[in-house]
Amino acid sequence: MIHLTLTQKIKEKLKEAQSFIAKAERGTISNGTCISDYIKLDILDNCINVTVTNGATQFFESTIECGEAAGNGEVIVESRMLFSIIGKRGDIILERKDNNSPLTFISKNSIIEIENANITFPMIPDFDNDAKVATLPIGKLAEGFAKVNYAVYKGDNPSLLLYSGVKVTSKDGVMTFIATDGSRIVCANVPADTTKKNSEIVIPQWLSGFICSNPWDNPESQALITYDQNHISVTVGALSIVSCRYLGQFSDMTKVISEKRWWMSVSADDLKEVIQEILTLLPSRISQAKKTIFELEENALCIRTAQNIGTIKARVPCTFKDEDIPEKYINAYNPAFLLESINALPKTTNKLILGFSERGKPMAIMSYDDPDCLCLIAAVRFRDC
């Protein structure tokens, strides 16, 4: 027997599940039913466990306190129908006599009966007994993911699947976030107090994206991260998110990050304007448009396009640090990657720090005000002009 009054507060909490449904990938179960279209309500005395899933890799579960004895039972309904019903004004009474009876919604002006969906809802995976646990502040997690998510691998090459996530390490009060797609690497350090030292986890990209885009009520809340060989879960308050893990060894980026470079500072607006102009004028169908040539001169960074696609040139004033400038430096990089890196920096960024190494080596870029976030863009091949 289930008898529950859906107050405005409970309805608002239920509506939050709509955002989970929107973020979940479409998924089917064995009989072809699209499980992403359904929502499961486990009513347990004075609380409701709300579960949304794509049936395989993504599970969202949230607990809602009812404040009254509501009985016990499991309800599986089509999400669109449920949210249409609870969108009505005023309190709504939800009733069901037994497992074979229809679900009844009683409002001030109507009574609606719907059959419980005849499907088997996938169970949230259990974790191994030796599962590891780490506690990290959710606000710091969101901050770190927001800085690096744009560089996560988004293709379908099985050998690069591990890089469809963000590597998070915690050591000595600093959380380090690393993302790469093979052509660029972004590394961000965020100071944070953690309960587990020297932890290392790869968070799937959809999960890191959810964490950095979700408006957390209290950024100081602690996120409990549990993971074993197959799954990872992030629990914040009453919300729990479970995902499959990516297996494999995330490459060590230390050697690439620590290479010797010639450092300079440039105006963020000036460099961004030049790169935008190049990308606007060059047809995307031309393969050479993916490369822009950079040359170092005294007090200037010269940027031009490859020789057989026009004569777009620009000279951006810059200030070099104390290192000697090579007599002749020339390298080529993807301008779209550079623009994306600039756009990912804080909106208040006025000055950039660029670092150039020998030919064929990556270019480094960071904000003058936030040197703890570093992006490396791989060089591309080109012919000297």
Short mmCIF file of C-alpha atoms in Angstrom, two decimals:
data_model
loop_
_atom_site.label_atom_id
_atom_site.label_comp_id
_atom_site.label_asym_id
_atom_site.label_seq_id
_atom_site.Cartn_x
_atom_site.Cartn_y
_atom_site.Cartn_z
CA MET A 1 0.00 0.00 0.00
CA ILE A 2 1.30 3.40 -1.02
CA HIS A 3 -0.27 6.69 0.06
CA LEU A 4 1.87 9.78 -0.42
CA THR A 5 1.08 13.48 -0.65
CA LEU A 6 3.25 15.17 -3.28
CA THR A 7 3.71 18.61 -1.77
CA GLN A 8 5.20 21.50 -3.73
CA LYS A 9 8.57 20.84 -2.09
CA ILE A 10 8.56 17.18 -3.12
CA LYS A 11 7.41 18.05 -6.65
CA GLU A 12 10.29 20.49 -7.03
CA LYS A 13 12.75 17.82 -5.95
CA LEU A 14 11.21 15.36 -8.41
CA LYS A 15 11.53 17.90 -11.21
CA GLU A 16 15.28 18.02 -10.57
CA ALA A 17 15.38 14.50 -11.98
CA GLN A 18 14.40 16.01 -15.33
CA SER A 19 17.90 17.48 -15.58
CA PHE A 20 19.36 14.02 -14.96
CA ILE A 21 17.22 12.58 -17.75
CA ALA A 22 18.37 15.31 -20.12
CA LYS A 23 22.01 14.57 -19.33
CA ALA A 24 21.76 10.77 -19.52
CA GLU A 25 22.65 9.12 -22.81
CA ARG A 26 19.88 7.30 -24.59
CA GLY A 27 19.91 3.62 -23.71
CA THR A 28 17.81 0.51 -24.24
CA ILE A 29 17.33 -2.72 -22.33
CA SER A 30 16.90 -6.23 -23.68
CA ASN A 31 13.36 -5.89 -25.09
CA GLY A 32 14.18 -2.72 -27.00
CA THR A 33 12.48 -0.40 -24.51
CA CYS A 34 14.21 2.95 -24.17
CA ILE A 35 14.95 2.89 -20.45
CA SER A 36 16.01 6.56 -20.56
CA ASP A 37 12.31 7.46 -20.95
CA TYR A 38 11.42 5.97 -17.57
CA ILE A 39 11.94 6.90 -13.95
CA LYS A 40 11.87 4.61 -10.91
CA LEU A 41 10.47 5.71 -7.56
CA ASP A 42 11.32 3.52 -4.56
CA ILE A 43 8.99 4.63 -1.78
CA LEU A 44 10.39 3.59 1.59
CA ASP A 45 8.27 4.79 4.53
CA ASN A 46 9.23 8.47 4.79
CA CYS A 47 11.50 8.92 1.78
CA ILE A 48 11.61 8.41 -2.01
CA ASN A 49 14.64 7.15 -3.91
CA VAL A 50 14.47 8.53 -7.47
CA THR A 51 16.52 6.66 -10.10
CA VAL A 52 17.24 7.54 -13.74
CA THR A 53 19.54 5.48 -15.98
CA ASN A 54 20.59 4.79 -19.56
CA GLY A 55 20.64 1.10 -18.66
CA ALA A 56 24.37 0.50 -18.72
CA THR A 57 26.89 3.22 -17.92
CA GLN A 58 24.98 6.04 -16.23
CA PHE A 59 22.89 5.99 -13.07
CA PHE A 60 21.47 8.97 -11.16
CA GLU A 61 19.87 8.41 -7.76
CA SER A 62 18.50 11.06 -5.44
CA THR A 63 16.77 10.68 -2.06
CA ILE A 64 13.80 12.90 -1.19
CA GLU A 65 12.53 13.16 2.39
CA CYS A 66 8.72 12.89 2.55
CA GLY A 67 8.09 13.85 6.16
CA GLU A 68 5.30 11.27 6.49
CA ALA A 69 4.79 7.52 6.50
CA ALA A 70 4.02 6.74 2.86
CA GLY A 71 4.15 2.96 2.83
CA ASN A 72 6.52 0.85 0.77
CA GLY A 73 6.64 0.05 -2.92
CA GLU A 74 8.36 0.46 -6.25
CA VAL A 75 6.88 2.54 -9.04
CA ILE A 76 8.22 2.69 -12.63
CA VAL A 77 6.54 5.25 -14.86
CA GLU A 78 7.21 7.08 -18.10
CA SER A 79 9.01 10.26 -17.09
CA ARG A 80 7.13 12.60 -19.46
CA MET A 81 3.79 11.44 -18.08
CA LEU A 82 4.94 11.80 -14.48
CA PHE A 83 6.27 15.32 -14.95
CA SER A 84 3.14 16.34 -16.82
CA ILE A 85 1.02 15.22 -13.87
CA ILE A 86 3.09 16.79 -11.11
CA GLY A 87 3.13 20.04 -13.07
CA LYS A 88 -0.44 20.66 -11.90
CA ARG A 89 -0.99 23.23 -9.17
CA GLY A 90 -1.50 22.25 -5.55
CA ASP A 91 -0.73 19.06 -3.67
CA ILE A 92 -1.26 15.74 -5.43
CA ILE A 93 -1.97 12.44 -3.67
CA LEU A 94 -0.23 9.36 -5.06
CA GLU A 95 -1.90 6.03 -4.21
CA ARG A 96 -1.52 2.36 -5.08
CA LYS A 97 -3.22 -0.54 -3.28
CA ASP A 98 -0.82 -3.31 -4.30
CA ASN A 99 1.75 -4.23 -6.99
CA ASN A 100 -0.99 -5.26 -9.42
CA SER A 101 -3.06 -2.11 -9.03
CA PRO A 102 -2.70 0.98 -11.22
CA LEU A 103 -0.99 4.07 -9.91
CA THR A 104 -3.50 6.80 -9.01
CA PHE A 105 -2.80 10.54 -8.92
CA ILE A 106 -5.51 12.57 -7.20
CA SER A 107 -5.49 16.34 -7.57
CA LYS A 108 -8.09 18.96 -6.74
CA ASN A 109 -9.90 18.62 -10.07
CA SER A 110 -8.96 15.24 -11.48
CA ILE A 111 -8.08 11.59 -10.87
CA ILE A 112 -5.54 10.00 -13.20
CA GLU A 113 -4.74 6.28 -13.25
CA ILE A 114 -1.69 4.87 -15.03
CA GLU A 115 -0.36 1.35 -15.20
CA ASN A 116 3.00 0.57 -13.67
CA ALA A 117 5.47 0.00 -16.52
CA ASN A 118 5.98 -3.72 -17.13
CA ILE A 119 9.77 -3.55 -17.39
CA THR A 120 12.72 -4.63 -15.30
CA PHE A 121 14.61 -1.54 -14.22
CA PRO A 122 18.39 -2.06 -14.16
CA MET A 123 19.95 -2.26 -10.71
CA ILE A 124 22.63 0.19 -9.61
CA PRO A 125 25.92 -1.76 -9.63
CA ASP A 126 27.39 -3.04 -6.39
CA PHE A 127 31.00 -2.21 -5.55
CA ASP A 128 33.69 -4.71 -4.63
CA ASN A 129 34.60 -5.16 -0.97
CA ASP A 130 38.02 -3.64 -1.66
CA ALA A 131 36.59 -0.50 -3.33
CA LYS A 132 38.60 2.65 -2.66
CA VAL A 133 37.10 5.81 -1.20
CA ALA A 134 38.16 9.47 -1.41
CA THR A 135 36.44 12.63 -0.19
CA LEU A 136 36.92 15.81 -2.22
CA PRO A 137 35.11 19.19 -2.08
CA ILE A 138 32.52 19.35 -4.86
CA GLY A 139 33.17 23.04 -5.57
CA LYS A 140 36.88 22.38 -6.15
CA LEU A 141 36.04 19.39 -8.36
CA ALA A 142 33.72 21.55 -10.46
CA GLU A 143 36.36 24.30 -10.70
CA GLY A 144 39.04 21.89 -11.90
CA PHE A 145 36.81 20.14 -14.44
CA ALA A 146 35.67 23.48 -15.87
CA LYS A 147 39.31 24.36 -16.64
CA VAL A 148 40.21 21.17 -18.53
CA ASN A 149 37.05 19.54 -19.92
CA TYR A 150 37.37 21.13 -23.37
CA ALA A 151 40.51 19.08 -24.10
CA VAL A 152 38.99 15.66 -23.34
CA TYR A 153 39.09 13.14 -26.22
CA LYS A 154 35.66 13.01 -27.92
CA GLY A 155 36.27 10.44 -30.68
CA ASP A 156 35.50 6.73 -30.85
CA ASN A 157 38.98 5.23 -31.28
CA PRO A 158 39.07 2.31 -28.76
CA SER A 159 42.78 2.82 -28.10
CA LEU A 160 42.09 6.39 -26.91
CA LEU A 161 38.94 5.63 -24.91
CA LEU A 162 40.74 6.15 -21.60
CA TYR A 163 41.31 9.78 -22.57
CA SER A 164 37.54 10.29 -22.74
CA GLY A 165 37.93 11.19 -19.09
CA VAL A 166 39.77 13.54 -16.76
CA LYS A 167 42.58 12.27 -14.57
CA VAL A 168 42.29 13.64 -11.02
CA THR A 169 45.15 13.23 -8.55
CA SER A 170 45.26 14.44 -4.97
CA LYS A 171 48.57 15.01 -3.21
CA ASP A 172 49.78 17.30 -0.42
CA GLY A 173 46.67 19.50 -0.40
CA VAL A 174 46.58 20.02 -4.17
CA MET A 175 44.20 18.44 -6.68
CA THR A 176 45.59 18.12 -10.22
CA PHE A 177 43.29 17.74 -13.23
CA ILE A 178 44.68 16.47 -16.55
CA ALA A 179 42.81 16.11 -19.86
CA THR A 180 44.17 15.27 -23.31
CA ASP A 181 42.92 14.28 -26.74
CA GLY A 182 46.34 13.40 -28.13
CA SER A 183 46.87 16.82 -29.75
CA ARG A 184 46.83 18.92 -26.61
CA ILE A 185 47.15 18.54 -22.87
CA VAL A 186 45.58 20.70 -20.18
CA CYS A 187 46.79 20.51 -16.59
CA ALA A 188 45.19 22.51 -13.74
CA ASN A 189 46.13 22.59 -10.06
CA VAL A 190 43.47 23.48 -7.48
CA PRO A 191 44.33 23.77 -3.76
CA ALA A 192 41.94 21.65 -1.69
CA ASP A 193 41.76 19.77 1.59
CA THR A 194 41.11 16.08 0.95
CA THR A 195 40.63 13.10 3.24
CA LYS A 196 42.70 10.73 1.12
CA LYS A 197 46.27 11.56 0.17
CA ASN A 198 47.92 10.51 -3.08
CA SER A 199 44.71 9.29 -4.72
CA GLU A 200 44.40 8.96 -8.51
CA ILE A 201 41.11 8.56 -10.40
CA VAL A 202 39.99 8.94 -14.03
CA ILE A 203 36.51 10.53 -14.12
CA PRO A 204 34.48 9.86 -17.32
CA GLN A 205 33.87 13.00 -19.38
CA TRP A 206 30.08 12.93 -19.11
CA LEU A 207 30.41 12.76 -15.32
CA SER A 208 33.02 15.55 -15.11
CA GLY A 209 30.79 17.63 -17.41
CA PHE A 210 27.80 17.08 -15.15
CA ILE A 211 29.79 18.04 -12.05
CA CYS A 212 31.11 21.32 -13.48
CA SER A 213 27.77 22.37 -15.02
CA ASN A 214 25.45 21.45 -12.15
CA PRO A 215 24.52 24.44 -9.90
CA TRP A 216 25.57 23.02 -6.51
CA ASP A 217 23.73 24.62 -3.59
CA ASN A 218 26.77 24.40 -1.35
CA PRO A 219 30.15 24.27 -3.14
CA GLU A 220 31.79 23.45 0.21
CA SER A 221 29.94 20.11 0.39
CA GLN A 222 32.15 17.06 0.34
CA ALA A 223 31.84 14.62 -2.56
CA LEU A 224 32.30 10.99 -1.56
CA ILE A 225 34.00 9.18 -4.45
CA THR A 226 33.90 5.38 -4.41
CA TYR A 227 35.57 3.30 -7.11
CA ASP A 228 36.63 -0.25 -7.90
CA GLN A 229 37.88 -1.93 -11.09
CA ASN A 230 34.55 -1.52 -12.90
CA HIS A 231 32.59 1.43 -11.55
CA ILE A 232 32.87 4.83 -9.95
CA SER A 233 30.29 6.77 -7.95
CA VAL A 234 30.14 10.36 -6.77
CA THR A 235 27.80 11.10 -3.86
CA VAL A 236 26.97 14.64 -2.75
CA GLY A 237 24.33 14.90 -0.07
CA ALA A 238 21.23 13.03 -1.27
CA LEU A 239 22.48 12.71 -4.88
CA SER A 240 24.49 9.73 -6.08
CA ILE A 241 25.85 9.32 -9.62
CA VAL A 242 27.29 5.98 -10.79
CA SER A 243 29.30 5.35 -13.95
CA CYS A 244 31.40 2.66 -15.57
CA ARG A 245 35.14 3.25 -15.26
CA TYR A 246 37.67 3.50 -18.06
CA LEU A 247 40.48 0.98 -17.62
CA GLY A 248 44.09 1.45 -18.65
CA GLN A 249 47.12 3.56 -17.82
CA PHE A 250 46.70 7.30 -18.24
CA SER A 251 50.01 8.50 -19.69
CA ASP A 252 52.43 10.43 -17.48
CA MET A 253 52.50 14.00 -18.78
CA THR A 254 55.30 15.22 -16.50
CA LYS A 255 58.09 15.06 -19.09
CA VAL A 256 56.17 17.04 -21.70
CA ILE A 257 55.07 19.70 -19.21
CA SER A 258 58.58 20.25 -17.81
CA GLU A 259 60.40 20.80 -21.14
CA LYS A 260 62.55 23.94 -21.48
CA ARG A 261 60.77 26.84 -23.20
CA TRP A 262 61.17 30.48 -24.21
CA TRP A 263 58.52 32.38 -22.28
CA MET A 264 56.75 35.60 -23.29
CA SER A 265 53.72 37.62 -22.24
CA VAL A 266 51.15 38.91 -24.75
CA SER A 267 47.80 40.67 -24.66
CA ALA A 268 44.98 38.11 -24.55
CA ASP A 269 42.68 40.36 -26.60
CA ASP A 270 45.32 41.04 -29.28
CA LEU A 271 46.18 37.37 -29.77
CA LYS A 272 42.55 36.30 -29.73
CA GLU A 273 41.65 38.90 -32.37
CA VAL A 274 44.41 37.66 -34.70
CA ILE A 275 43.47 34.00 -34.34
CA GLN A 276 39.75 34.73 -34.86
CA GLU A 277 40.57 36.66 -38.04
CA ILE A 278 42.64 33.78 -39.41
CA LEU A 279 39.92 31.22 -38.65
CA THR A 280 37.25 33.45 -40.20
CA LEU A 281 39.11 34.10 -43.46
CA LEU A 282 40.39 30.58 -44.11
CA PRO A 283 37.96 28.01 -45.55
CA SER A 284 37.65 25.07 -43.14
CA ARG A 285 37.76 22.62 -46.06
CA ILE A 286 41.40 23.48 -46.70
CA SER A 287 43.62 21.20 -44.63
CA GLN A 288 46.32 23.85 -44.24
CA ALA A 289 43.83 26.03 -42.36
CA LYS A 290 44.48 23.75 -39.39
CA LYS A 291 48.01 25.10 -39.08
CA THR A 292 49.30 28.58 -38.36
CA ILE A 293 52.99 29.44 -38.38
CA PHE A 294 54.53 31.20 -35.39
CA GLU A 295 57.88 33.00 -35.50
CA LEU A 296 59.71 34.78 -32.70
CA GLU A 297 61.23 38.19 -33.28
CA GLU A 298 62.57 40.81 -30.91
CA ASN A 299 59.61 42.08 -28.86
CA ALA A 300 57.06 40.47 -31.20
CA LEU A 301 55.28 37.25 -32.05
CA CYS A 302 54.73 36.94 -35.80
CA ILE A 303 51.82 34.80 -36.95
CA ARG A 304 51.06 33.86 -40.55
CA THR A 305 49.30 31.20 -42.54
CA ALA A 306 50.89 28.37 -44.55
CA GLN A 307 52.33 29.46 -47.88
CA ASN A 308 49.73 27.99 -50.28
CA ILE A 309 46.56 29.35 -48.69
CA GLY A 310 47.05 33.10 -48.79
CA THR A 311 49.15 35.77 -47.16
CA ILE A 312 47.44 36.48 -43.85
CA LYS A 313 50.07 37.89 -41.49
CA ALA A 314 50.01 39.57 -38.09
CA ARG A 315 52.52 40.87 -35.60
CA VAL A 316 51.56 40.77 -31.90
CA PRO A 317 53.71 42.81 -29.46
CA CYS A 318 55.15 40.71 -26.65
CA THR A 319 57.61 40.85 -23.78
CA PHE A 320 60.17 38.07 -23.40
CA LYS A 321 61.50 36.83 -20.11
CA ASP A 322 65.22 36.68 -19.40
CA GLU A 323 65.99 33.62 -21.52
CA ASP A 324 67.92 34.18 -24.75
CA ILE A 325 65.73 34.28 -27.85
CA PRO A 326 66.87 31.89 -30.59
CA GLU A 327 68.18 33.55 -33.74
CA LYS A 328 65.51 31.82 -35.80
CA TYR A 329 62.44 30.14 -34.37
CA ILE A 330 59.56 28.78 -36.43
CA ASN A 331 56.81 26.32 -35.59
CA ALA A 332 53.20 25.61 -36.57
CA TYR A 333 50.10 24.98 -34.45
CA ASN A 334 46.37 24.46 -34.89
CA PRO A 335 44.80 27.95 -34.47
CA ALA A 336 41.42 26.49 -33.43
CA PHE A 337 43.05 24.74 -30.47
CA LEU A 338 44.75 27.98 -29.45
CA LEU A 339 41.49 29.94 -29.60
CA GLU A 340 39.70 27.25 -27.58
CA SER A 341 42.42 27.43 -24.92
CA ILE A 342 42.10 31.22 -24.68
CA ASN A 343 38.31 31.02 -24.41
CA ALA A 344 38.58 28.47 -21.59
CA LEU A 345 40.57 30.87 -19.41
CA PRO A 346 38.77 33.16 -16.92
CA LYS A 347 36.89 36.04 -18.58
CA THR A 348 39.02 38.49 -16.61
CA THR A 349 42.23 37.29 -18.29
CA ASN A 350 44.02 40.29 -19.81
CA LYS A 351 47.49 38.86 -20.31
CA LEU A 352 48.69 35.47 -21.51
CA ILE A 353 51.95 33.66 -20.92
CA LEU A 354 53.15 31.66 -23.95
CA GLY A 355 56.02 29.19 -23.94
CA PHE A 356 57.78 27.96 -27.10
CA SER A 357 60.22 25.09 -27.32
CA GLU A 358 62.31 23.71 -30.18
CA ARG A 359 60.76 22.81 -33.51
CA GLY A 360 58.14 20.09 -33.36
CA LYS A 361 57.57 20.55 -29.64
CA PRO A 362 54.31 21.73 -27.98
CA MET A 363 53.45 25.35 -27.26
CA ALA A 364 52.42 26.22 -23.70
CA ILE A 365 49.68 28.73 -22.84
CA MET A 366 48.43 29.98 -19.49
CA SER A 367 46.80 32.99 -17.90
CA TYR A 368 49.17 35.52 -16.35
CA ASP A 369 46.85 35.59 -13.30
CA ASP A 370 46.38 31.81 -13.08
CA PRO A 371 49.70 30.03 -13.72
CA ASP A 372 48.32 26.87 -12.09
CA CYS A 373 46.38 26.05 -15.28
CA LEU A 374 48.64 25.11 -18.21
CA CYS A 375 47.65 24.03 -21.73
CA LEU A 376 50.08 22.41 -24.17
CA ILE A 377 49.22 22.34 -27.88
CA ALA A 378 51.08 19.89 -30.09
CA ALA A 379 53.01 21.25 -33.06
CA VAL A 380 51.92 20.25 -36.58
CA ARG A 381 54.10 19.55 -39.60
CA PHE A 382 54.62 22.22 -42.26
CA ARG A 383 56.95 23.26 -45.07
CA ASP A 384 59.21 26.27 -44.61
CA CYS A 385 58.23 29.24 -46.73
#
